[in-house]
């Protein structure tokens, strides 16, 4: 029996083996039932119209097994359903009342339809079988009503026995298919369970890996910002002039690393079904693009690639989502710089056509047409002799462009590659926004106590350096329990804390603090290194629990400064 069941499985993949085994088992079962029931039918009605078709059907089913044994699984599948299809129609018409029409309908609907779904994965094949079965049902019903083809005469007793036999045979087929369906569902559930375990393990691994990655990256980004602030304060100093380019490159590299990590996490947000909510506001478009150019100057300098802006809009301000727009332009610029040849040039063009703004990012080199179709798929990446991509940036970019009601495409033109996208043009007035120049004065936070809580010493150091530049006194703690003791003893004016810490985490610290009336209004800023909080509810839960602001690592000092100004008592800050 195993030889019959496994005939042809040596030519197939693991997933195809199940289908072949089902077809072989079904063909063998059919042939045995046909020969047994056929013998009974022939004894009851001595007619070649019964004997010859039964022999053909039984031999045909054995032929299905032979076809599978020869490695012709598609022909075997087709033959299986074709023989059953023709046989169902033939016996229904020939035997008339000897075959209950209700049983035939159930047989066609359950056996043939469910059987076809077990065997065929392509939608076209399934639809074709459904249409064929529908036509067969209509044809048999029409023949029963109009009597185009007359059934053979059968004695009532013989007809009764034949009804019992056909009903039993068809129920056997139906039970076989249902049993196989149950086995398939059980297998799929087992596979799903295993997949969920793998996904849970991967999620835990990613969470830990990115948490560990974001902690040092936060320090690098923070130190880069501190050095850039020193550079701006001492522009004329000879040493600053000498290392100015290096400091800019360090800042750009840190920002670019931050964007790469955030791209991965943003993609995870897409997969989790939780993505950006578009927040429209006034955007200084030229500044927005120049910010992206600055972020990519570091990579460009490594490859001697220049970045040029061709800004053709008379307006400087538009209405859009600045965060999303920066992500799009930065991803396209980064991609163009990475895949430009040494000494090449990346040109960013911006112009308006009708009711849309068009952005074009052009670099030298062409992409093969067959690769163009896959560029926006996740984890599809180009490579060159210098670098390779993660395959995340372009897929994410397409999602972001769609969120802004736009479209994106890639073009080969004169040995250049152009990524072009457009979004609706919405005008905005410059007076609705004020250009902010981030600068912290030495005495801005004089007399203020800032409690900094983080289990990572370098992170504490970076924030301490920032707040003390404004004249504040920094109090340092490594966990929430130490912080509670410091709060009671020192009564800080503002608290900046990490979220994930040993002994007592940021959430527990916040809840204990807010339970004390004297500290119910103390400004409380949370900075989290959890890689997955962007699509979890951590930020929402902490804000509801009483936090005044929430940042993800690595964070910007400009954003932290804005929140400190917003929540610190104005009378304590010198004008």
Coordinates of C-alpha atoms in Angstrom, one line a residue:
X1 CA 0.0 0.0 0.0
X2 CA 2.9 2.4 0.8
X3 CA 4.3 1.8 -2.7
X4 CA 1.0 2.9 -4.2
X5 CA 0.5 5.9 -1.8
X6 CA 4.0 7.3 -2.3
X7 CA 4.2 6.7 -6.1
X8 CA 5.9 9.8 -7.6
X9 CA 6.8 11.5 -4.4
X10 CA 10.5 11.0 -5.2
X11 CA 10.1 13.7 -7.9
X12 CA 8.5 16.3 -5.7
X13 CA 9.2 18.8 -3.0
X14 CA 8.0 18.3 0.6
X15 CA 4.9 20.5 0.1
X16 CA 4.0 18.6 -3.2
X17 CA 4.4 15.2 -1.5
X18 CA 1.2 15.7 0.5
X19 CA -0.8 16.4 -2.6
X20 CA 0.5 13.4 -4.4
X21 CA -0.2 11.1 -1.4
X22 CA -3.8 12.4 -1.3
X23 CA -4.3 11.9 -5.0
X24 CA -2.8 8.4 -5.0
X25 CA -4.9 7.4 -1.9
X26 CA -8.0 8.8 -3.4
X27 CA -7.4 7.2 -6.8
X28 CA -6.8 3.8 -5.2
X29 CA -9.9 4.1 -3.0
X30 CA -12.0 5.1 -6.0
X31 CA -10.8 2.2 -8.1
X32 CA -11.6 -0.3 -5.3
X33 CA -15.1 1.1 -4.7
X34 CA -15.8 1.2 -8.5
X35 CA -14.8 -2.4 -9.0
X36 CA -16.7 -3.6 -5.9
X37 CA -19.9 -1.5 -6.5
X38 CA -19.6 -2.1 -10.2
X39 CA -19.8 -5.8 -9.7
X40 CA -22.9 -5.4 -7.6
X41 CA -24.5 -3.0 -10.2
X42 CA -23.8 -5.4 -13.0
X43 CA -25.3 -8.3 -11.1
X44 CA -28.5 -6.2 -10.6
X45 CA -28.7 -4.8 -14.1
X46 CA -27.0 -6.8 -16.8
X47 CA -26.1 -3.9 -19.1
X48 CA -22.8 -3.0 -20.9
X49 CA -23.8 0.6 -20.3
X50 CA -22.9 -0.1 -16.6
X51 CA -20.1 -2.6 -17.0
X52 CA -17.9 -0.8 -19.6
X53 CA -17.9 2.6 -18.0
X54 CA -17.2 1.1 -14.5
X55 CA -14.2 -0.7 -15.9
X56 CA -13.0 2.4 -17.7
X57 CA -13.4 4.5 -14.5
X58 CA -11.6 1.9 -12.3
X59 CA -8.7 1.5 -14.8
X60 CA -8.6 5.3 -15.2
X61 CA -8.1 5.8 -11.5
X62 CA -5.3 3.2 -11.5
X63 CA -3.8 5.2 -14.4
X64 CA -3.7 8.3 -12.2
X65 CA -1.4 6.5 -9.8
X66 CA 0.8 5.5 -12.8
X67 CA 1.0 9.1 -14.0
X68 CA 2.2 10.2 -10.6
X69 CA 4.7 7.3 -10.6
X70 CA 6.1 8.7 -13.8
X71 CA 6.5 12.1 -12.3
X72 CA 3.5 13.7 -14.2
X73 CA 1.7 15.1 -11.2
X74 CA -0.2 17.8 -13.1
X75 CA -1.6 15.3 -15.5
X76 CA -2.5 13.0 -12.6
X77 CA -4.3 15.8 -10.8
X78 CA -6.3 16.8 -13.9
X79 CA -7.2 13.2 -14.7
X80 CA -8.4 12.5 -11.2
X81 CA -10.9 15.4 -11.2
X82 CA -11.8 14.9 -14.9
X83 CA -12.8 11.2 -14.3
X84 CA -14.8 12.0 -11.2
X85 CA -16.5 14.9 -13.0
X86 CA -17.5 12.9 -16.1
X87 CA -18.5 9.9 -13.9
X88 CA -20.7 12.0 -11.7
X89 CA -22.6 13.4 -14.7
X90 CA -22.8 10.0 -16.5
X91 CA -24.1 8.0 -13.5
X92 CA -26.6 10.7 -12.5
X93 CA -28.1 10.7 -15.9
X94 CA -27.9 7.0 -16.6
X95 CA -29.2 5.6 -13.3
X96 CA -31.9 8.3 -12.7
X97 CA -33.7 7.6 -9.4
X98 CA -31.1 4.9 -8.5
X99 CA -28.8 7.8 -7.5
X100 CA -30.3 10.4 -5.1
X101 CA -29.8 13.8 -6.7
X102 CA -29.2 15.4 -3.2
X103 CA -26.3 13.0 -2.5
X104 CA -24.8 13.9 -5.9
X105 CA -25.1 17.6 -5.2
X106 CA -23.4 17.1 -1.8
X107 CA -20.7 15.0 -3.5
X108 CA -20.0 17.6 -6.0
X109 CA -19.9 20.5 -3.6
X110 CA -17.9 18.8 -0.8
X111 CA -15.8 16.2 -2.5
X112 CA -14.9 17.9 -5.8
X113 CA -14.7 21.5 -4.5
X114 CA -12.9 20.7 -1.2
X115 CA -10.7 18.1 -3.0
X116 CA -9.7 20.7 -5.6
X117 CA -8.8 23.2 -2.9
X118 CA -6.5 20.6 -1.2
X119 CA -4.7 19.9 -4.5
X120 CA -4.7 23.3 -6.4
X121 CA -3.2 26.4 -4.9
X122 CA -3.6 28.7 -7.9
X123 CA -6.8 30.7 -7.9
X124 CA -7.4 30.3 -11.7
X125 CA -7.4 26.5 -11.3
X126 CA -9.9 26.6 -8.4
X127 CA -12.2 29.1 -10.2
X128 CA -12.1 26.8 -13.3
X129 CA -13.2 23.8 -11.3
X130 CA -15.9 25.7 -9.5
X131 CA -17.3 26.8 -12.9
X132 CA -17.2 23.3 -14.3
X133 CA -19.0 21.9 -11.2
X134 CA -21.7 24.6 -11.5
X135 CA -22.2 23.7 -15.2
X136 CA -22.5 20.0 -14.4
X137 CA -25.1 20.7 -11.7
X138 CA -27.1 22.9 -14.1
X139 CA -26.9 20.2 -16.8
X140 CA -28.0 17.4 -14.6
X141 CA -30.9 19.4 -13.2
X142 CA -32.1 20.4 -16.7
X143 CA -31.9 16.8 -17.9
X144 CA -33.9 15.7 -14.9
X145 CA -36.6 18.3 -15.6
X146 CA -36.8 18.1 -19.4
X147 CA -35.7 14.5 -19.9
X148 CA -33.3 15.0 -22.8
X149 CA -31.6 11.7 -22.0
X150 CA -33.7 8.9 -20.6
X151 CA -32.2 6.8 -17.7
X152 CA -32.2 3.0 -18.1
X153 CA -35.1 1.0 -16.7
X154 CA -34.2 -0.5 -13.3
X155 CA -36.4 -2.7 -11.1
X156 CA -37.5 -0.8 -7.9
X157 CA -35.7 -3.3 -5.6
X158 CA -32.5 -3.0 -7.6
X159 CA -32.8 0.8 -7.7
X160 CA -33.1 0.8 -3.9
X161 CA -30.0 -1.4 -3.4
X162 CA -28.1 0.8 -5.9
X163 CA -29.2 3.9 -4.0
X164 CA -27.8 2.5 -0.8
X165 CA -24.6 1.5 -2.5
X166 CA -24.1 4.9 -4.3
X167 CA -25.0 6.8 -1.1
X168 CA -22.5 4.8 0.9
X169 CA -19.8 5.2 -1.8
X170 CA -20.2 8.9 -2.1
X171 CA -20.3 9.3 1.7
X172 CA -17.0 7.4 1.9
X173 CA -15.4 9.8 -0.6
X174 CA -16.8 12.8 1.3
X175 CA -15.5 11.5 4.7
X176 CA -12.1 10.9 3.1
X177 CA -11.9 14.5 1.9
X178 CA -13.1 15.8 5.3
X179 CA -10.6 13.7 7.1
X180 CA -7.8 15.0 4.8
X181 CA -9.1 18.6 5.4
X182 CA -8.9 18.1 9.1
X183 CA -5.4 16.7 8.8
X184 CA -4.4 19.7 6.7
X185 CA -5.9 22.2 9.1
X186 CA -4.1 20.4 12.0
X187 CA -0.8 20.6 10.1
X188 CA -1.3 24.3 9.4
X189 CA -2.2 25.0 13.0
X190 CA 1.0 23.1 14.1
X191 CA 3.0 25.1 11.6
X192 CA 1.4 28.3 12.8
X193 CA 2.2 27.5 16.4
X194 CA 5.8 26.8 15.5
X195 CA 6.0 30.0 13.4
X196 CA 4.6 32.0 16.3
X197 CA 7.3 30.6 18.6
X198 CA 10.0 31.5 16.1
X199 CA 8.5 35.0 15.6
X200 CA 8.3 35.5 19.4
X201 CA 12.0 34.4 19.7
X202 CA 13.0 36.7 16.8
X203 CA 11.0 39.6 18.3
X204 CA 12.8 39.1 21.6
X205 CA 16.1 38.9 19.9
X206 CA 15.4 42.1 17.9
X207 CA 14.2 43.9 21.0
X208 CA 17.3 43.1 22.9
X209 CA 19.7 43.7 20.0
X210 CA 18.2 47.0 19.1
X211 CA 18.1 48.1 22.7
X212 CA 21.7 47.3 23.1
X213 CA 22.5 49.1 19.8
X214 CA 20.5 52.2 20.6
X215 CA 22.2 52.7 23.9
X216 CA 25.7 53.3 22.5
X217 CA 24.2 55.1 19.5
X218 CA 22.4 57.5 21.8
X219 CA 25.8 58.3 23.4
X220 CA 27.5 58.8 20.1
X221 CA 24.7 61.0 18.8
X222 CA 24.7 63.0 22.0
X223 CA 28.4 63.5 22.0
X224 CA 28.3 64.5 18.3
X225 CA 25.6 67.1 19.2
X226 CA 27.7 68.4 22.2
X227 CA 30.8 68.8 20.0
X228 CA 28.8 70.5 17.3
X229 CA 27.5 73.0 19.9
X230 CA 31.1 73.7 21.0
X231 CA 32.1 74.2 17.3
X232 CA 29.3 76.8 16.8
X233 CA 30.3 78.6 20.0
X234 CA 34.0 78.8 19.1
X235 CA 33.9 79.2 15.3
X236 CA 36.9 81.5 15.2
X237 CA 39.2 79.3 17.3
X238 CA 42.0 77.8 15.1
X239 CA 41.5 74.3 16.5
X240 CA 37.7 74.5 15.8
X241 CA 38.4 75.6 12.2
X242 CA 40.8 72.7 11.8
X243 CA 38.4 70.1 13.0
X244 CA 35.1 71.7 11.8
X245 CA 34.7 69.4 8.8
X246 CA 35.4 66.3 11.0
X247 CA 32.8 67.4 13.5
X248 CA 30.2 68.0 10.8
X249 CA 31.0 64.5 9.4
X250 CA 30.7 63.0 12.9
X251 CA 27.3 64.7 13.4
X252 CA 26.1 63.6 10.0
X253 CA 27.3 60.0 10.5
X254 CA 25.5 59.8 13.9
X255 CA 22.3 61.2 12.4
X256 CA 22.5 58.8 9.4
X257 CA 23.0 55.8 11.8
X258 CA 20.0 57.0 13.7
X259 CA 17.9 57.1 10.6
X260 CA 19.0 53.5 9.5
X261 CA 17.9 52.1 12.9
X262 CA 14.7 54.0 12.8
X263 CA 14.0 52.7 9.2
X264 CA 14.2 49.2 10.5
X265 CA 11.9 50.0 13.4
X266 CA 9.5 51.9 11.1
X267 CA 9.3 48.8 8.9
X268 CA 8.4 46.7 11.9
X269 CA 5.6 49.2 12.6
X270 CA 4.3 48.6 9.1
X271 CA 4.3 44.8 9.7
X272 CA 2.5 45.3 13.0
X273 CA -0.2 47.4 11.3
X274 CA 0.6 50.5 13.4
X275 CA 2.1 53.3 11.4
X276 CA 2.3 57.1 11.2
X277 CA -0.6 59.4 11.7
X278 CA -0.1 62.2 9.2
X279 CA 0.3 65.6 11.0
X280 CA 0.1 68.4 8.5
X281 CA 1.9 71.6 9.3
X282 CA 3.9 74.4 7.8
X283 CA 7.2 73.1 6.4
X284 CA 10.2 75.2 5.3
X285 CA 10.8 73.0 2.3
X286 CA 14.3 74.2 1.3
X287 CA 15.6 73.9 4.9
X288 CA 14.0 70.4 5.0
X289 CA 16.0 69.3 1.9
X290 CA 19.2 70.9 3.1
X291 CA 18.9 69.1 6.4
X292 CA 18.8 65.8 4.5
X293 CA 21.7 66.8 2.4
X294 CA 23.7 67.6 5.5
X295 CA 22.9 64.2 7.0
X296 CA 24.4 62.5 3.9
X297 CA 27.5 64.7 3.5
X298 CA 29.5 62.2 5.6
X299 CA 28.8 59.2 3.2
X300 CA 29.3 61.5 0.3
X301 CA 32.7 62.7 1.5
X302 CA 33.8 59.0 1.9
X303 CA 33.1 58.4 -1.8
X304 CA 33.9 61.9 -3.1
X305 CA 30.3 62.3 -4.1
X306 CA 28.8 65.8 -4.2
X307 CA 25.2 66.6 -3.4
X308 CA 23.6 69.5 -5.4
X309 CA 20.2 71.1 -4.9
X310 CA 18.2 72.4 -7.9
X311 CA 15.4 74.2 -6.2
X312 CA 12.9 75.6 -8.8
X313 CA 10.0 76.5 -6.5
X314 CA 9.3 80.3 -5.9
X315 CA 7.8 79.3 -2.5
X316 CA 9.9 78.2 0.5
X317 CA 6.9 77.0 2.6
X318 CA 4.4 74.2 2.0
X319 CA 1.9 72.3 4.1
X320 CA 2.9 68.7 4.7
X321 CA 4.2 66.4 7.4
X322 CA 7.7 67.5 8.0
X323 CA 8.9 64.2 9.8
X324 CA 7.5 62.0 7.0
X325 CA 8.9 64.3 4.2
X326 CA 12.4 64.3 5.8
X327 CA 12.3 60.5 6.0
X328 CA 11.4 60.2 2.3
X329 CA 14.0 62.7 1.0
X330 CA 16.7 61.4 3.3
X331 CA 16.1 57.8 2.3
X332 CA 16.3 58.6 -1.4
X333 CA 19.4 60.9 -1.0
X334 CA 21.1 58.2 1.1
X335 CA 20.4 55.6 -1.5
X336 CA 21.6 57.8 -4.3
X337 CA 24.8 58.7 -2.5
X338 CA 25.6 55.1 -1.6
X339 CA 25.3 53.9 -5.1
X340 CA 27.0 56.7 -6.9
X341 CA 30.4 56.1 -8.4
X342 CA 33.4 57.8 -6.9
X343 CA 33.6 61.4 -7.9
X344 CA 29.9 61.4 -9.0
X345 CA 27.2 63.8 -8.3
X346 CA 23.7 63.5 -6.8
X347 CA 21.2 66.1 -7.9
X348 CA 18.1 66.8 -6.0
X349 CA 15.5 68.7 -8.1
X350 CA 12.3 70.2 -6.8
X351 CA 9.6 71.8 -9.1
X352 CA 5.9 72.2 -9.4
X353 CA 3.6 70.9 -12.1
X354 CA -0.1 71.7 -11.8
X355 CA -1.4 70.7 -8.4
X356 CA 1.7 68.6 -7.4
X357 CA 5.2 69.1 -6.2
X358 CA 7.8 66.8 -7.9
X359 CA 11.0 65.7 -6.3
X360 CA 13.8 64.0 -8.4
X361 CA 16.9 62.5 -6.9
X362 CA 19.4 61.6 -9.7
X363 CA 22.7 59.8 -9.6
X364 CA 25.0 58.2 -12.2
X365 CA 24.5 54.6 -13.3
X366 CA 21.6 52.6 -14.4
X367 CA 19.4 49.8 -12.8
X368 CA 18.5 46.8 -14.9
X369 CA 14.8 46.7 -15.9
X370 CA 14.3 43.4 -14.2
X371 CA 15.7 44.9 -10.9
X372 CA 13.5 48.0 -11.1
X373 CA 10.3 45.9 -10.5
X374 CA 11.8 44.6 -7.2
X375 CA 13.3 47.7 -5.8
X376 CA 10.4 48.7 -3.7
X377 CA 9.9 45.2 -2.2
X378 CA 11.1 44.7 1.4
X379 CA 14.6 43.3 1.8
X380 CA 15.4 43.7 -1.9
X381 CA 18.7 45.5 -2.2
X382 CA 21.3 46.6 -4.8
X383 CA 25.0 46.2 -4.1
X384 CA 28.2 47.9 -5.3
X385 CA 31.9 47.6 -4.6
X386 CA 31.6 50.0 -1.7
X387 CA 28.4 49.3 0.1
X388 CA 25.2 47.3 0.2
X389 CA 21.7 48.3 1.3
X390 CA 19.4 46.7 3.8
X391 CA 16.5 46.6 1.3
X392 CA 14.3 48.5 3.8
X393 CA 14.7 52.1 2.8
X394 CA 13.0 52.1 -0.5
X395 CA 10.1 49.9 0.6
X396 CA 9.6 52.2 3.6
X397 CA 9.9 55.3 1.3
X398 CA 7.1 54.0 -0.9
X399 CA 4.8 53.5 2.1
X400 CA 5.6 57.0 3.3
X401 CA 5.0 58.6 -0.1
X402 CA 1.6 56.8 -0.3
X403 CA 0.7 58.2 3.2
X404 CA 1.3 61.7 1.7
X405 CA -1.1 60.9 -1.1
X406 CA 1.7 60.7 -3.6
X407 CA 3.4 58.2 -6.0
X408 CA 7.0 57.2 -6.6
X409 CA 8.8 55.6 -9.5
X410 CA 12.3 54.9 -10.8
X411 CA 13.5 56.0 -14.2
X412 CA 16.7 55.2 -16.3
X413 CA 17.7 58.2 -18.3
X414 CA 20.9 59.0 -20.1
X415 CA 23.0 56.5 -18.0
X416 CA 21.5 58.0 -14.8
X417 CA 19.0 56.6 -12.3
X418 CA 16.2 58.9 -11.1
X419 CA 13.9 58.3 -8.2
X420 CA 10.9 60.6 -8.7
X421 CA 8.0 61.1 -6.4
X422 CA 5.2 63.7 -6.3
X423 CA 2.8 64.9 -3.6
X424 CA -0.1 67.3 -3.7
X425 CA 1.0 70.9 -3.5
X426 CA -0.5 72.8 -0.6
X427 CA 0.7 76.4 -0.1
X428 CA 1.5 77.7 3.4
X429 CA 2.5 81.2 4.6
X430 CA 5.8 81.8 6.3
X431 CA 4.2 83.8 9.1
X432 CA 2.5 80.6 10.4
X433 CA 5.9 79.3 11.5
X434 CA 9.0 80.8 13.0
X435 CA 12.4 79.5 12.0
X436 CA 14.0 78.3 15.2
X437 CA 17.7 78.5 15.7
X438 CA 18.6 76.1 18.5
X439 CA 21.0 77.7 20.9
X440 CA 21.3 77.3 24.7
X441 CA 22.5 80.2 26.8
X442 CA 25.1 79.5 29.6
X443 CA 22.8 80.9 32.3
X444 CA 19.5 79.7 30.9
X445 CA 18.8 77.1 33.5
X446 CA 20.8 78.7 36.3
X447 CA 19.5 77.7 39.7
X448 CA 17.5 74.7 38.4
X449 CA 18.0 71.2 39.6
X450 CA 17.7 68.5 36.9
X451 CA 17.5 64.8 38.1
X452 CA 18.9 62.5 35.4
X453 CA 18.1 58.8 35.9
X454 CA 19.7 56.1 33.6
X455 CA 21.4 52.8 34.3
X456 CA 23.9 53.6 31.6
X457 CA 26.7 55.9 32.8
X458 CA 27.5 57.3 29.3
X459 CA 23.9 58.3 28.8
X460 CA 23.8 60.1 32.1
X461 CA 27.1 61.9 31.2
X462 CA 25.7 63.1 27.8
X463 CA 22.5 64.6 29.3
X464 CA 24.5 66.0 32.3
X465 CA 26.9 67.8 29.9
X466 CA 23.9 69.3 28.0
X467 CA 21.9 70.6 31.0
X468 CA 25.0 72.0 32.7
X469 CA 25.8 74.0 29.6
X470 CA 22.7 76.0 30.5
X471 CA 23.8 76.5 34.1
X472 CA 21.6 73.8 35.7
X473 CA 22.8 71.5 38.5
X474 CA 22.6 67.8 37.5
X475 CA 21.6 65.1 40.0
X476 CA 22.6 61.6 38.8
X477 CA 20.9 58.3 39.6
X478 CA 21.1 54.8 38.1
X479 CA 17.5 53.5 38.8
X480 CA 14.1 54.5 39.9
X481 CA 14.6 53.6 43.6
X482 CA 17.7 55.8 43.9
X483 CA 15.8 58.5 42.1
X484 CA 12.9 58.4 44.6
X485 CA 15.3 58.9 47.4
X486 CA 16.9 61.9 45.5
X487 CA 13.5 63.4 44.8
X488 CA 12.6 63.4 48.5
X489 CA 16.0 64.8 49.5
X490 CA 16.7 67.3 46.7
X491 CA 13.3 68.3 45.3
X492 CA 14.4 68.6 41.6
X493 CA 12.8 71.1 39.3
X494 CA 12.6 68.6 36.4
X495 CA 13.2 64.8 36.0
X496 CA 14.7 63.2 32.9
X497 CA 14.6 59.4 33.1
X498 CA 15.3 56.3 31.1
X499 CA 12.4 53.8 30.8
X500 CA 14.1 50.4 31.1
X501 CA 16.2 50.2 34.3
X502 CA 17.0 47.5 36.9
X503 CA 15.5 47.6 40.5
X504 CA 12.8 50.1 39.5
X505 CA 12.0 51.1 36.0
X506 CA 10.8 54.4 34.7
X507 CA 7.1 53.6 34.8
X508 CA 7.2 52.4 38.5
X509 CA 9.2 55.5 39.4
X510 CA 6.6 57.7 37.7
X511 CA 3.7 56.1 39.4
X512 CA 5.3 56.3 42.9
X513 CA 6.2 60.0 42.2
X514 CA 2.7 61.0 41.1
X515 CA 1.3 59.3 44.2
X516 CA 3.0 62.0 46.3
X517 CA 1.0 65.3 46.2
X518 CA 4.0 67.5 46.5
X519 CA 5.5 66.0 43.2
X520 CA 2.2 65.6 41.2
X521 CA 3.2 68.4 38.9
X522 CA 7.0 68.0 38.7
X523 CA 8.0 67.9 35.0
X524 CA 8.8 64.3 34.1
X525 CA 10.5 63.4 30.7
X526 CA 11.0 59.8 29.7
X527 CA 13.7 58.7 27.2
X528 CA 13.3 55.1 26.1
X529 CA 15.7 52.8 24.5
X530 CA 13.1 50.1 23.9
X531 CA 13.3 49.3 20.2
X532 CA 9.7 48.3 19.8
X533 CA 8.0 51.0 21.8
X534 CA 7.1 52.8 18.6
X535 CA 4.4 50.3 17.8
X536 CA 3.7 49.2 21.3
X537 CA 1.7 51.3 23.8
X538 CA 4.6 52.3 26.0
X539 CA 4.6 56.0 25.2
X540 CA 0.8 56.3 25.5
X541 CA 0.7 54.5 28.8
X542 CA 3.5 56.6 30.3
X543 CA 1.9 59.9 29.1
X544 CA -1.5 58.8 30.6
X545 CA 0.3 57.9 33.8
X546 CA 1.6 61.5 34.1
X547 CA 4.7 61.8 32.0
X548 CA 5.0 65.2 30.3
X549 CA 7.0 64.1 27.3
X550 CA 8.4 60.9 25.8
X551 CA 11.5 60.5 23.5
X552 CA 13.1 57.5 21.8
X553 CA 16.8 57.0 21.8
X554 CA 18.8 58.4 20.2
X555 CA 17.1 61.7 20.8
X556 CA 17.8 65.3 19.7
X557 CA 19.0 67.9 22.2
X558 CA 16.9 70.5 20.4
X559 CA 13.7 68.4 21.1
X560 CA 14.8 68.0 24.8
X561 CA 15.5 71.7 25.1
X562 CA 12.0 72.5 23.7
X563 CA 10.4 70.3 26.3
X564 CA 12.4 71.7 29.1
X565 CA 11.5 75.2 28.2
X566 CA 7.9 74.2 27.9
X567 CA 7.6 72.6 31.4
X568 CA 10.1 74.4 33.6
X569 CA 8.7 77.3 35.7
X570 CA 9.1 80.4 33.6
X571 CA 10.0 82.5 36.6
X572 CA 13.0 80.3 37.2
X573 CA 14.4 80.8 33.7
X574 CA 16.3 84.0 33.1
X575 CA 15.1 86.1 30.2

